[in-house]
mmCIF file of C-alpha atoms and ligand atoms in Angstrom:
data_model
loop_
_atom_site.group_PDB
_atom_site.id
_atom_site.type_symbol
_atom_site.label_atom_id
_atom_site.label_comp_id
_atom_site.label_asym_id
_atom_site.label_seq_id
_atom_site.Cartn_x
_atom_site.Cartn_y
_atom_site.Cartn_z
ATOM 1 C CA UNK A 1 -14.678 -7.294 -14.467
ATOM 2 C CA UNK A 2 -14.184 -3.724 -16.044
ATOM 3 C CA UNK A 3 -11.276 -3.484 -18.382
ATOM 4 C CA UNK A 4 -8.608 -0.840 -17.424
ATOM 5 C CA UNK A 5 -7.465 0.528 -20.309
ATOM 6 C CA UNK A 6 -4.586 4.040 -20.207
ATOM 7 C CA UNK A 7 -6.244 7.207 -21.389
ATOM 8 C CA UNK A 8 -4.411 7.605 -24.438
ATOM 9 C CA UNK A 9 -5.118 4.465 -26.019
ATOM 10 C CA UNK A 10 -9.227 4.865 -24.445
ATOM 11 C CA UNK A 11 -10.897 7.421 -26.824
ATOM 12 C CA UNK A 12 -12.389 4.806 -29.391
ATOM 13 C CA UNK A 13 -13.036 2.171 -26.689
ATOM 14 C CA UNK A 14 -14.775 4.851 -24.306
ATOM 15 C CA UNK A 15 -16.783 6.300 -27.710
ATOM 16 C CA UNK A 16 -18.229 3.189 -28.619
ATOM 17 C CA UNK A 17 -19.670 2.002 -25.386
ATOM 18 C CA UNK A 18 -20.747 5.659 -24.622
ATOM 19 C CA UNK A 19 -22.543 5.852 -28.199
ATOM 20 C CA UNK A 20 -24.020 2.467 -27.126
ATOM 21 C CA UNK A 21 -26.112 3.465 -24.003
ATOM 22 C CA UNK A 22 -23.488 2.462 -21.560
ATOM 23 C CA UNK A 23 -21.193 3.969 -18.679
ATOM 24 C CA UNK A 24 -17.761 4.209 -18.661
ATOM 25 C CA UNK A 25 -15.452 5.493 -15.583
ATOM 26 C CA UNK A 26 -13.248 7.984 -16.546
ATOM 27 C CA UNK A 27 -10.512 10.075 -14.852
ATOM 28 C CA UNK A 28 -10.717 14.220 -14.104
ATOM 29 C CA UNK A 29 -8.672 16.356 -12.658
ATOM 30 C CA UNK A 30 -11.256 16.191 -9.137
ATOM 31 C CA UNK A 31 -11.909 12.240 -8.890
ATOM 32 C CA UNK A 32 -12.628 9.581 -11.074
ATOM 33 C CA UNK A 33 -16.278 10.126 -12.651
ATOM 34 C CA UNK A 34 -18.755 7.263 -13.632
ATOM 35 C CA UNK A 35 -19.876 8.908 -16.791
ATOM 36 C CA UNK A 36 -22.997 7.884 -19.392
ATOM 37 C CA UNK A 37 -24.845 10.184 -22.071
ATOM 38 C CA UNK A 38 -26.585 12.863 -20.387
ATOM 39 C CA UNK A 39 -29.810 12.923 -22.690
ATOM 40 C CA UNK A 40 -30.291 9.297 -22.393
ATOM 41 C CA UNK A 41 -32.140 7.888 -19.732
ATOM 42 C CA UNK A 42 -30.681 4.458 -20.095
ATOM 43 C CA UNK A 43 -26.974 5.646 -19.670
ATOM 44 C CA UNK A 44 -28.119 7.749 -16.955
ATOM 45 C CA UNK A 45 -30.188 4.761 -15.075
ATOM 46 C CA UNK A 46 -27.296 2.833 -15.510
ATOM 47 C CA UNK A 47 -25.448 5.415 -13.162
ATOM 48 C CA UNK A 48 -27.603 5.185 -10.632
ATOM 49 C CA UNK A 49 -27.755 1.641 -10.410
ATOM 50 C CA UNK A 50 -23.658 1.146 -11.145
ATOM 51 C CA UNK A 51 -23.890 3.313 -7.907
ATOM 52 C CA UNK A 52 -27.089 2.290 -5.647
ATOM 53 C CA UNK A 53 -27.657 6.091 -6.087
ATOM 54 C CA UNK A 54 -30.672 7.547 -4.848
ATOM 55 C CA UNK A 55 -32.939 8.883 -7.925
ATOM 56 C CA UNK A 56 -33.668 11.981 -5.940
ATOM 57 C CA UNK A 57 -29.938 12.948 -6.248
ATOM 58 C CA UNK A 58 -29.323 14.651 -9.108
ATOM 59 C CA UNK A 59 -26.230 13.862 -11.590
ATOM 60 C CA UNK A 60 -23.726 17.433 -13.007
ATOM 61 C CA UNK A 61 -23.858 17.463 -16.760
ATOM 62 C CA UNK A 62 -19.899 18.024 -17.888
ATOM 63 C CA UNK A 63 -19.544 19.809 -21.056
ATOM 64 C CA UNK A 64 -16.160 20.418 -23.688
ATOM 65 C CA UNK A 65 -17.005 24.002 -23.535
ATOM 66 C CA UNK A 66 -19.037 27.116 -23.444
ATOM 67 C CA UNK A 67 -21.204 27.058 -25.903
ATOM 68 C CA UNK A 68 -22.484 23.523 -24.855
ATOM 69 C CA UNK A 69 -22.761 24.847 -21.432
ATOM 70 C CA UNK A 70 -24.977 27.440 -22.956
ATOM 71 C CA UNK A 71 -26.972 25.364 -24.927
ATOM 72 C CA UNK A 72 -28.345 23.926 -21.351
ATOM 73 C CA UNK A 73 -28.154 26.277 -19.066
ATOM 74 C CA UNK A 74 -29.261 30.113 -18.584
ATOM 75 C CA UNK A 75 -25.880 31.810 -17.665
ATOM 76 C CA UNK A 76 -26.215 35.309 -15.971
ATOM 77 C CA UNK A 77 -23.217 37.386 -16.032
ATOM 78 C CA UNK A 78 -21.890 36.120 -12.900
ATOM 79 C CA UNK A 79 -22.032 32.897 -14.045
ATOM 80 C CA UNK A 80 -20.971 33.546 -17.388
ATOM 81 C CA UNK A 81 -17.809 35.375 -15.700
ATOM 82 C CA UNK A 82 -16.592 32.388 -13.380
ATOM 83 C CA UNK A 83 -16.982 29.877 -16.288
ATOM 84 C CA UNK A 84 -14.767 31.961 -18.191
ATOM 85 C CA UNK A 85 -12.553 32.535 -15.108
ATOM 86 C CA UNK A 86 -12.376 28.747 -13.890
ATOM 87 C CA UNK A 87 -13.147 26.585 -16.425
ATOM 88 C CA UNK A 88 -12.129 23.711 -17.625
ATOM 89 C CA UNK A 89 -11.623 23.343 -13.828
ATOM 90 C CA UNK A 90 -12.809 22.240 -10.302
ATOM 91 C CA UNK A 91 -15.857 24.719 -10.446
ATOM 92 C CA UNK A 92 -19.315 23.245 -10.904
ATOM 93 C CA UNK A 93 -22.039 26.035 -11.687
ATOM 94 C CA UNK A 94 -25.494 25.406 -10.904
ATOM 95 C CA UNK A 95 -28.002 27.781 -13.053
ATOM 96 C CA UNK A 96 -31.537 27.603 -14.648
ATOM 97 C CA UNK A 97 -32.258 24.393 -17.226
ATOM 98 C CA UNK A 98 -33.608 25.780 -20.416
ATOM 99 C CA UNK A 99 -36.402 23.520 -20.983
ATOM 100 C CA UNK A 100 -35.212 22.514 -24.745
ATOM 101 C CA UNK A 101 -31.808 21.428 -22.852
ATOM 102 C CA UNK A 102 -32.127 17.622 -24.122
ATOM 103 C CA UNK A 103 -31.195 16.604 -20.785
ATOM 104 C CA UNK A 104 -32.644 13.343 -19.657
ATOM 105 C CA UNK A 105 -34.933 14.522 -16.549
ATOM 106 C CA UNK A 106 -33.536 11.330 -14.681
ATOM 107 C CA UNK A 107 -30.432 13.418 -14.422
ATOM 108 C CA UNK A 108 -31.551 16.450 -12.879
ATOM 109 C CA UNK A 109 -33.933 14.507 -10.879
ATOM 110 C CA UNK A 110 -36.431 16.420 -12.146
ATOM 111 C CA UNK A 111 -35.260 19.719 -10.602
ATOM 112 C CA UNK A 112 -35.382 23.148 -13.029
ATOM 113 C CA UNK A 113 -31.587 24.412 -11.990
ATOM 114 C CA UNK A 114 -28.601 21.997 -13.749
ATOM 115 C CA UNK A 115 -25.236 21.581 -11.785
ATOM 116 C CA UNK A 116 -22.432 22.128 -15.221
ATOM 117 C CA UNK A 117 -18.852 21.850 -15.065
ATOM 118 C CA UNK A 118 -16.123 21.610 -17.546
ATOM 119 C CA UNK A 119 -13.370 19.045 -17.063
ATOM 120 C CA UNK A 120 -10.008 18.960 -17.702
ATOM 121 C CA UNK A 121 -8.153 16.272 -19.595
ATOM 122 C CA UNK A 122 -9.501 13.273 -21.217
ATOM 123 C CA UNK A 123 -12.731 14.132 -20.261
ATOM 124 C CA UNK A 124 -12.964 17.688 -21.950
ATOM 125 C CA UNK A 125 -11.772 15.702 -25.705
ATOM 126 C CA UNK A 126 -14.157 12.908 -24.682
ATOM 127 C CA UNK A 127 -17.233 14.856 -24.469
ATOM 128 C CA UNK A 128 -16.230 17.036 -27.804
ATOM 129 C CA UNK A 129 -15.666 13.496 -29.690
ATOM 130 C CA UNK A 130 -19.279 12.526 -28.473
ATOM 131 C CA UNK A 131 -21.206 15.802 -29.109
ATOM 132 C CA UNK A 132 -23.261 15.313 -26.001
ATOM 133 C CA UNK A 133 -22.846 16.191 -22.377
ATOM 134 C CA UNK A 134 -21.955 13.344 -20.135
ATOM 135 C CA UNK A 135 -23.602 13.187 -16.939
ATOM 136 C CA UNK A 136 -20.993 11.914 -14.418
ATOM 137 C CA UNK A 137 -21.082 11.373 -10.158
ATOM 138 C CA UNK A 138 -17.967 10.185 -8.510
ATOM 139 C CA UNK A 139 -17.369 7.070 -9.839
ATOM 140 C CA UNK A 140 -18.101 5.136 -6.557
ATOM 141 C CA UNK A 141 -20.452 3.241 -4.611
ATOM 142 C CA UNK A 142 -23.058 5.361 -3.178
ATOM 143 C CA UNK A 143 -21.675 6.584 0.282
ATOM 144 C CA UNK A 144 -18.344 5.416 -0.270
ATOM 145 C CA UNK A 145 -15.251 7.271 -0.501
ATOM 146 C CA UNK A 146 -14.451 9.015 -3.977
ATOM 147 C CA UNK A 147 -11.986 7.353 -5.946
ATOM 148 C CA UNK A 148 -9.130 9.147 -6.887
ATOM 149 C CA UNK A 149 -7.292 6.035 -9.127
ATOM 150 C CA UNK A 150 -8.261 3.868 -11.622
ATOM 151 C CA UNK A 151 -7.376 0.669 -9.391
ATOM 152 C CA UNK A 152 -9.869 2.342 -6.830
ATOM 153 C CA UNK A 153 -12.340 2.797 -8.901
ATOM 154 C CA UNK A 154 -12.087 -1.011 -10.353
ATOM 155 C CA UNK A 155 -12.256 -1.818 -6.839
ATOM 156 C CA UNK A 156 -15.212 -0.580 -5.907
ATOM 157 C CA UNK A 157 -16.735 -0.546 -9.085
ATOM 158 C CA UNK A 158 -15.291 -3.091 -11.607
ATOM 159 C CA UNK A 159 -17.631 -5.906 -11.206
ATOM 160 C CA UNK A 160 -20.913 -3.254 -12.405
ATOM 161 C CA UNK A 161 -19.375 -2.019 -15.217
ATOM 162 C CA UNK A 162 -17.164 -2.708 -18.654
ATOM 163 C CA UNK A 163 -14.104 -0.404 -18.447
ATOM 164 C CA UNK A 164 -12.083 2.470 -16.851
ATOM 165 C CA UNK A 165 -10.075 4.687 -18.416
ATOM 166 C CA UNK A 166 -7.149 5.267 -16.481
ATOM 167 C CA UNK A 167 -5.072 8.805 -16.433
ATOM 168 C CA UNK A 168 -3.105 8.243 -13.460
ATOM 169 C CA UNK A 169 -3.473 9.881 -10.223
ATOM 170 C CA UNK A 170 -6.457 12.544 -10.219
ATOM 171 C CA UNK A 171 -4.256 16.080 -9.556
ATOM 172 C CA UNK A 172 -7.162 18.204 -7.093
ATOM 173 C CA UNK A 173 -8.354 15.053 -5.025
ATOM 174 C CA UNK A 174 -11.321 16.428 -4.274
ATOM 175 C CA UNK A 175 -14.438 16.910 -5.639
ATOM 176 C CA UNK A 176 -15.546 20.116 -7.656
ATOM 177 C CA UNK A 177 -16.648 23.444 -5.718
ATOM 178 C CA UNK A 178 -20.180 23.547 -5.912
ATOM 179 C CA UNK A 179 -21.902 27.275 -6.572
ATOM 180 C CA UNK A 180 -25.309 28.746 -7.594
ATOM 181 C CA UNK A 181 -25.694 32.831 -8.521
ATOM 182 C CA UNK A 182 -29.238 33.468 -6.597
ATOM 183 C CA UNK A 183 -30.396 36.764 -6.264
ATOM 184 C CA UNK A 184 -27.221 38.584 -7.328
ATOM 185 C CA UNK A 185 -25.472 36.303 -4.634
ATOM 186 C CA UNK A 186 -23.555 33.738 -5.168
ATOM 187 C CA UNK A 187 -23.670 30.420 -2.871
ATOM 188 C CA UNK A 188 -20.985 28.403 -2.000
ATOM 189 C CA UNK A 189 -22.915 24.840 -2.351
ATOM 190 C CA UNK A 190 -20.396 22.695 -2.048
ATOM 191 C CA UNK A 191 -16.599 23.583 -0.850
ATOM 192 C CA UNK A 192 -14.578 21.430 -2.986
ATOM 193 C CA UNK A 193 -11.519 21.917 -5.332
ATOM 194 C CA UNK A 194 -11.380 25.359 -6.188
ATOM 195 C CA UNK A 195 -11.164 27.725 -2.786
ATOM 196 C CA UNK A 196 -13.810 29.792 -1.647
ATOM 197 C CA UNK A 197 -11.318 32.625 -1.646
ATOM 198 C CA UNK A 198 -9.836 32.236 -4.865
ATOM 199 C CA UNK A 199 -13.432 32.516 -6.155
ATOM 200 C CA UNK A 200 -14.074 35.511 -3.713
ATOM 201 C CA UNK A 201 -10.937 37.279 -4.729
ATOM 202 C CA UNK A 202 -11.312 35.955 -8.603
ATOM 203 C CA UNK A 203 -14.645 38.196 -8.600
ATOM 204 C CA UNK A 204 -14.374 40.358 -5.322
ATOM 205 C CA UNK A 205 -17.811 38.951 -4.212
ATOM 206 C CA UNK A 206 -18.028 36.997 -0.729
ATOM 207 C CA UNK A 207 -19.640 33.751 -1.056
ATOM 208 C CA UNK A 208 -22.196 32.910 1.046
ATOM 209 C CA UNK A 209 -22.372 29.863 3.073
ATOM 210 C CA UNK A 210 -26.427 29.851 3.682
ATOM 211 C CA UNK A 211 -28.087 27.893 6.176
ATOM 212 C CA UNK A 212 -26.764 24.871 7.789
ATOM 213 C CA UNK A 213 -27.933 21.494 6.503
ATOM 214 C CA UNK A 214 -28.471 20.040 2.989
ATOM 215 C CA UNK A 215 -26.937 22.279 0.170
ATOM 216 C CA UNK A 216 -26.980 20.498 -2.971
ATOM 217 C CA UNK A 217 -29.386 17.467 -2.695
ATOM 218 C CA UNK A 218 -26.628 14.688 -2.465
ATOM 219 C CA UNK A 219 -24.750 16.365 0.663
ATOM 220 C CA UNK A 220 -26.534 14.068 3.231
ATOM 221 C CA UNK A 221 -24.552 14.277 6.627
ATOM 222 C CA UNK A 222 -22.803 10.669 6.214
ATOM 223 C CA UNK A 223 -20.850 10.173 3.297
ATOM 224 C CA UNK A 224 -17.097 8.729 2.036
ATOM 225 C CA UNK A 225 -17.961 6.183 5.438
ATOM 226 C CA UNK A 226 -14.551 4.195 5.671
ATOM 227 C CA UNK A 227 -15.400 0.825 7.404
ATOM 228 C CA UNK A 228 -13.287 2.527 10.384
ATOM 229 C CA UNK A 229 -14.974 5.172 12.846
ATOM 230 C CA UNK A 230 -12.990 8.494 11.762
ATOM 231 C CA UNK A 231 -11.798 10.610 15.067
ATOM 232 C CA UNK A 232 -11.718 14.153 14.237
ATOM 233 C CA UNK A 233 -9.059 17.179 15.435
ATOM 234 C CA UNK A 234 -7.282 14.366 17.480
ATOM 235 C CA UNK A 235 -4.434 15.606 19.473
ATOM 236 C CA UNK A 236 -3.539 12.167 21.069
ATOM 237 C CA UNK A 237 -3.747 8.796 19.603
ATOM 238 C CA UNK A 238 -5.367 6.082 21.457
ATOM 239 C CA UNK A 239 -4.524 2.404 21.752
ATOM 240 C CA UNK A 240 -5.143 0.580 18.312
ATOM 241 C CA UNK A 241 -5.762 3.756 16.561
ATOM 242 C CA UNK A 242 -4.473 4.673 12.722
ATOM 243 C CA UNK A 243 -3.518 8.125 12.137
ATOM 244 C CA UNK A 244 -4.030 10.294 9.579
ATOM 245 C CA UNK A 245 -1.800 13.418 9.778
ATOM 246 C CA UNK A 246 -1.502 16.994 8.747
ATOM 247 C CA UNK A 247 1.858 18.913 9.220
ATOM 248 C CA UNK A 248 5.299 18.619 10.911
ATOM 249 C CA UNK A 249 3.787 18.027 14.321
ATOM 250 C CA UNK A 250 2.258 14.971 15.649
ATOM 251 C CA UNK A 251 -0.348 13.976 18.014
ATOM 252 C CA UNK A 252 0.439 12.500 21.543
ATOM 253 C CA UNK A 253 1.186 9.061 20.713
ATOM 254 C CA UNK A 254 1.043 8.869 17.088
ATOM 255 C CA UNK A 255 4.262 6.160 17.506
ATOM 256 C CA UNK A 256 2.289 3.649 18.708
ATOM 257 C CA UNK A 257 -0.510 4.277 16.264
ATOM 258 C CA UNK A 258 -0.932 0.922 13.684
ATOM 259 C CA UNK A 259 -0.619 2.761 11.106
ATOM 260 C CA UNK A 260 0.229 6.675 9.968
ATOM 261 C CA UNK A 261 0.052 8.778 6.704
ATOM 262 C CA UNK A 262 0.255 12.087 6.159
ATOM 263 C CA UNK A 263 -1.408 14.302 4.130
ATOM 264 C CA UNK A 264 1.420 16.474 3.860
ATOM 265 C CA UNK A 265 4.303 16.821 5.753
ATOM 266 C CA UNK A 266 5.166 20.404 4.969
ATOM 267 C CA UNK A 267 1.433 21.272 5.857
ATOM 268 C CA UNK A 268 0.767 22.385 1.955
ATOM 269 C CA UNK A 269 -3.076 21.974 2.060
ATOM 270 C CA UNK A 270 -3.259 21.316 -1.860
ATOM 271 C CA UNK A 271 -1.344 18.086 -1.313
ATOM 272 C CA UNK A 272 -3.468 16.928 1.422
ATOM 273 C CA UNK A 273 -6.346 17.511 -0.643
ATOM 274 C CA UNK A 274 -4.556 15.062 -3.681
ATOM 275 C CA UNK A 275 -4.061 12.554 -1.080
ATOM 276 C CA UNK A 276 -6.566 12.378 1.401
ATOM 277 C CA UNK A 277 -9.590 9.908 -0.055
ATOM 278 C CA UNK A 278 -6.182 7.559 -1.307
ATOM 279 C CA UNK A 279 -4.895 7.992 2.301
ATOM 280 C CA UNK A 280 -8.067 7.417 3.942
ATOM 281 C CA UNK A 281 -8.841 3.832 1.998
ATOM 282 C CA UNK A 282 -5.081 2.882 2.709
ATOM 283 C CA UNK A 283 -5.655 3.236 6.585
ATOM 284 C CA UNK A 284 -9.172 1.974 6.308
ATOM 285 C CA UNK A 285 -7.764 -1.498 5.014
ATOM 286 C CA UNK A 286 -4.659 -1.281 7.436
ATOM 287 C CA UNK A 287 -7.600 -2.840 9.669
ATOM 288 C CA UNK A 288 -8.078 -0.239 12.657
ATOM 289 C CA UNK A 289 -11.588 0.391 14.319
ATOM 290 C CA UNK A 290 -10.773 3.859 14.645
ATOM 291 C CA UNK A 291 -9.130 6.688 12.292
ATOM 292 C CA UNK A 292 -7.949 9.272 14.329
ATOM 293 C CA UNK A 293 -7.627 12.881 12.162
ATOM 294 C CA UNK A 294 -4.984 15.484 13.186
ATOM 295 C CA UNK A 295 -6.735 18.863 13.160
ATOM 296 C CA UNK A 296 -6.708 20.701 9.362
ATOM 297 C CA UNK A 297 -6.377 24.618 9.384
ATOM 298 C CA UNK A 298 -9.924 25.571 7.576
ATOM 299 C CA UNK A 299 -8.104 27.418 4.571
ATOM 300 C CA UNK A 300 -8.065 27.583 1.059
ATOM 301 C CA UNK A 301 -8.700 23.786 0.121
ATOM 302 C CA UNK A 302 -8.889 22.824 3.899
ATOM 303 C CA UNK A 303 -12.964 23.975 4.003
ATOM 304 C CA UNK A 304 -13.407 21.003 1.356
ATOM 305 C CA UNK A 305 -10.692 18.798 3.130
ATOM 306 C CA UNK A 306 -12.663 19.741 6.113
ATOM 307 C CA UNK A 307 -16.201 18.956 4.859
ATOM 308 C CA UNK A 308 -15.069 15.424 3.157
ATOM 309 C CA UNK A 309 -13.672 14.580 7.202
ATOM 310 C CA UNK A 310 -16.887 15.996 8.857
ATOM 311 C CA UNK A 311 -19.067 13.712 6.828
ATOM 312 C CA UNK A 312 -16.715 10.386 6.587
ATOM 313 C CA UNK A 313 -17.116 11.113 10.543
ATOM 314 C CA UNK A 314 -21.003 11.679 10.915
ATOM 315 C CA UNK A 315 -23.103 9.404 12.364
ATOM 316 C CA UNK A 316 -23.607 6.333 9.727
ATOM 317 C CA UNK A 317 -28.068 5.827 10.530
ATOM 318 C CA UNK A 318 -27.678 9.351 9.165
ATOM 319 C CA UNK A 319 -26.045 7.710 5.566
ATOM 320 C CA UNK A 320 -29.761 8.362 3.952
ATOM 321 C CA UNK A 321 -28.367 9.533 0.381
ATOM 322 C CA UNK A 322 -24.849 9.456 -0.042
ATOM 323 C CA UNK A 323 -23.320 10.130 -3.715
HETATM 324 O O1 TXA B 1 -15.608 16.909 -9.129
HETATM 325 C C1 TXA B 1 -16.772 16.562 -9.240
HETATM 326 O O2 TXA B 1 -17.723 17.352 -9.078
HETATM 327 C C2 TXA B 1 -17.046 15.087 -9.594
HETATM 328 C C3 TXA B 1 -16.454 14.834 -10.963
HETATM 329 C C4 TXA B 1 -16.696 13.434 -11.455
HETATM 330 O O3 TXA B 1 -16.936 15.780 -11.873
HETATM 331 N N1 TXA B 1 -18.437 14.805 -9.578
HETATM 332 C C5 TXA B 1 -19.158 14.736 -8.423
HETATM 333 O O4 TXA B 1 -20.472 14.363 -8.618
HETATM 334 O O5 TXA B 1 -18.705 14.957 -7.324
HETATM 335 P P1 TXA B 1 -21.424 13.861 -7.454
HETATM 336 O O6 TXA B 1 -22.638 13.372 -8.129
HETATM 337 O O7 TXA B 1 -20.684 12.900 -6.596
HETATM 338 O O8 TXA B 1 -21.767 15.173 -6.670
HETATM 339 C C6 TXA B 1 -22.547 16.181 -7.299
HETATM 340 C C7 TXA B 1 -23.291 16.977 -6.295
HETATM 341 C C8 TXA B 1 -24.344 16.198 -5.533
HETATM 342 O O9 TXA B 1 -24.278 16.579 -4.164
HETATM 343 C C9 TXA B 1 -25.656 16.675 -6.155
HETATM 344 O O10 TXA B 1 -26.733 16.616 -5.254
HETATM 345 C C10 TXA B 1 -25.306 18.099 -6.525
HETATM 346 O O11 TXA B 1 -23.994 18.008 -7.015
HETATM 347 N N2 TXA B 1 -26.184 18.645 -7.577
HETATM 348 C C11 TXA B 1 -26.412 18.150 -8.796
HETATM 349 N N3 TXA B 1 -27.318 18.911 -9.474
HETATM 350 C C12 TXA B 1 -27.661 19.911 -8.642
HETATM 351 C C13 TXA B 1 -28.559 21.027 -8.739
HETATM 352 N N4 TXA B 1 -29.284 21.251 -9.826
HETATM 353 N N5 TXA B 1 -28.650 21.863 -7.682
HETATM 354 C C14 TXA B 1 -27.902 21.652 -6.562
HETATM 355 N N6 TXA B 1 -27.052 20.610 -6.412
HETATM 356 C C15 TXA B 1 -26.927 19.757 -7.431
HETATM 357 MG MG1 MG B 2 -19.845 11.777 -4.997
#
């Protein structure tokens, strides 16, 4: 079983078995990552397999800071701009791999472009300590839900690998905003824990959504599948049901429903964000069959809150390549 060990006593511990080939989960502000050296393919099969990860899905390299952003990637001033603007922060940039990168190809699964992101926190000082980019998914079972805690991630995890550094509660809840700069435009990839219009009004350019269907390569339709069906923009609850809840008013029925949280009772979308993949694995062991979902204004962090629901809700035959 993984060892959980508190962030500030972790650096040494998280070094050595880094330095050694291995993977280690550690906390950012998003979710918890499952992170190995990024220019070894060892530590980077070992992700995939901690995981049951498709190969085909390729890994973001997290860096300590620009210059070892630039070392890997070709930034264009756009790019250049928003890492300047948003990082160390929920923003994941996806540009052009320079081929002397020293990226294992196992982690870009052999594509040319690299998703890079800088975290905040024990990450950031981990990565500087090392020297080396870390490569790092969600730190959970492929298709499962994110984890958000340490004790989540052990959970899911903490039988495939040796420890997790635990820094509390991750503050965003939700995974990075995804973007690529592509002809002068610049594509939202992924919503996630920056808002599209913070970015938009950051660098008074409108993102653009793009055509419907996969985005980056891991955003298969069914993903973060609770064992419970999910039951989206519910305005009643039915017999048996749990309820997840947005806001200060409740769906027809929700007393009789077997068991309620909510996201955030003053209807602060930021909060709901922080607590919805903790939320949704609380009501998911309460035991229902069915989660029903009160409807979540798509705004700011709701698009992301949104997206996470949409695919926890899709069909689960579609649950091809999950992260
Ligand atoms: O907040 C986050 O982004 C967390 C923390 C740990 O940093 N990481 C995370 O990683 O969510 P993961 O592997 O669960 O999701 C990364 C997504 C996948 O959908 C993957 O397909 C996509 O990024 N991706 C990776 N490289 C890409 C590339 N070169 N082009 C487009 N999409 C890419
Ligand atoms: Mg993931």
């Amino acid at each position: 079983m993984a060892e959980i060990v508190p962030a500030d006593k972790a650096l040494d511990r998280a070094l050595a078995l880094l330095g050694a080939g291995e993977v280690v989960a550690i906390p950012t502000e998003t979710v918890y990552g499952l992170a190995g050296d990024a220019t070894s393919g060892g530590a980077v099969a070992r992700i995939y397999e901690a995981k049951g990860r498709p190969r085909f899905n390729p890994l973001i390299a997290h860096v300590c800071d620009l210059a070892m952003a630039e070392r890997i990637g070709v930034f264009d001033p756009l790019s250049r701009r928003l890492a300047e603007l948003f990082w160390p922060g929920p923003l994941t940039l996806v540009v052009p791999l320079k081929a002397d990168a020293g990226i294992h190809p196992l982690a870009t699964a052999g594509l040319d472009t690299i998703a890079l992101r800088m975290p905040r926190g024990f990450g950031g000082k981990l990565i500087a300590a090392l020297g080396r980019p870390l490569a790092a998914p969600s730190a959970n079972t492929s298709g499962h839900i994110s984890s958000t805690s340490a004790g989540a991630v052990a959970a899911d995890l903490g039988s495939r690998i040796k420890l997790v550094v635990d820094g509390g509660a991750t503050p965003v809840g939700v995974e990075s905003t995804i973007v690529k700069v592509h002809d002068g435009k610049l594509k939202l990839l992924r919503p996630g824990g920056v808002a599209a219009e913070e970015i938009e009004a950051a660098i008074g350019l409108k993102l653009e959504r793009g055509a419907k269907g996969i985005q980056a390569p891991g955003m298969m339709a069914s993903h973060y599948a609770p064992n419970a069906a999910m039951r989206l923009r519910a305005v009643s609850v039915d017999q048996g049901e749990a309820l997840l809840a947005f806001g200060a008013t409740r769906a027809k029925g929700a007393e009789n429903a077997a068991a309620v949280r909510n996201l955030s009772p003053s209807g602060d979308l930021r909060e709901a964000a922080t607590n919805l993949f903790s939320f949704m694995l609380e009501l998911d062991r309460a035991g229902a069959s069915v989660i029903a979902v009160e409807p979540i204004p798509m705004e700011g962090l709701g698009e992301a809150i949104n997206d996470r629901l949409a695919r926890a809700a899709a069909p689960r035959d579609m649950e091809a390549a999950g992260e």
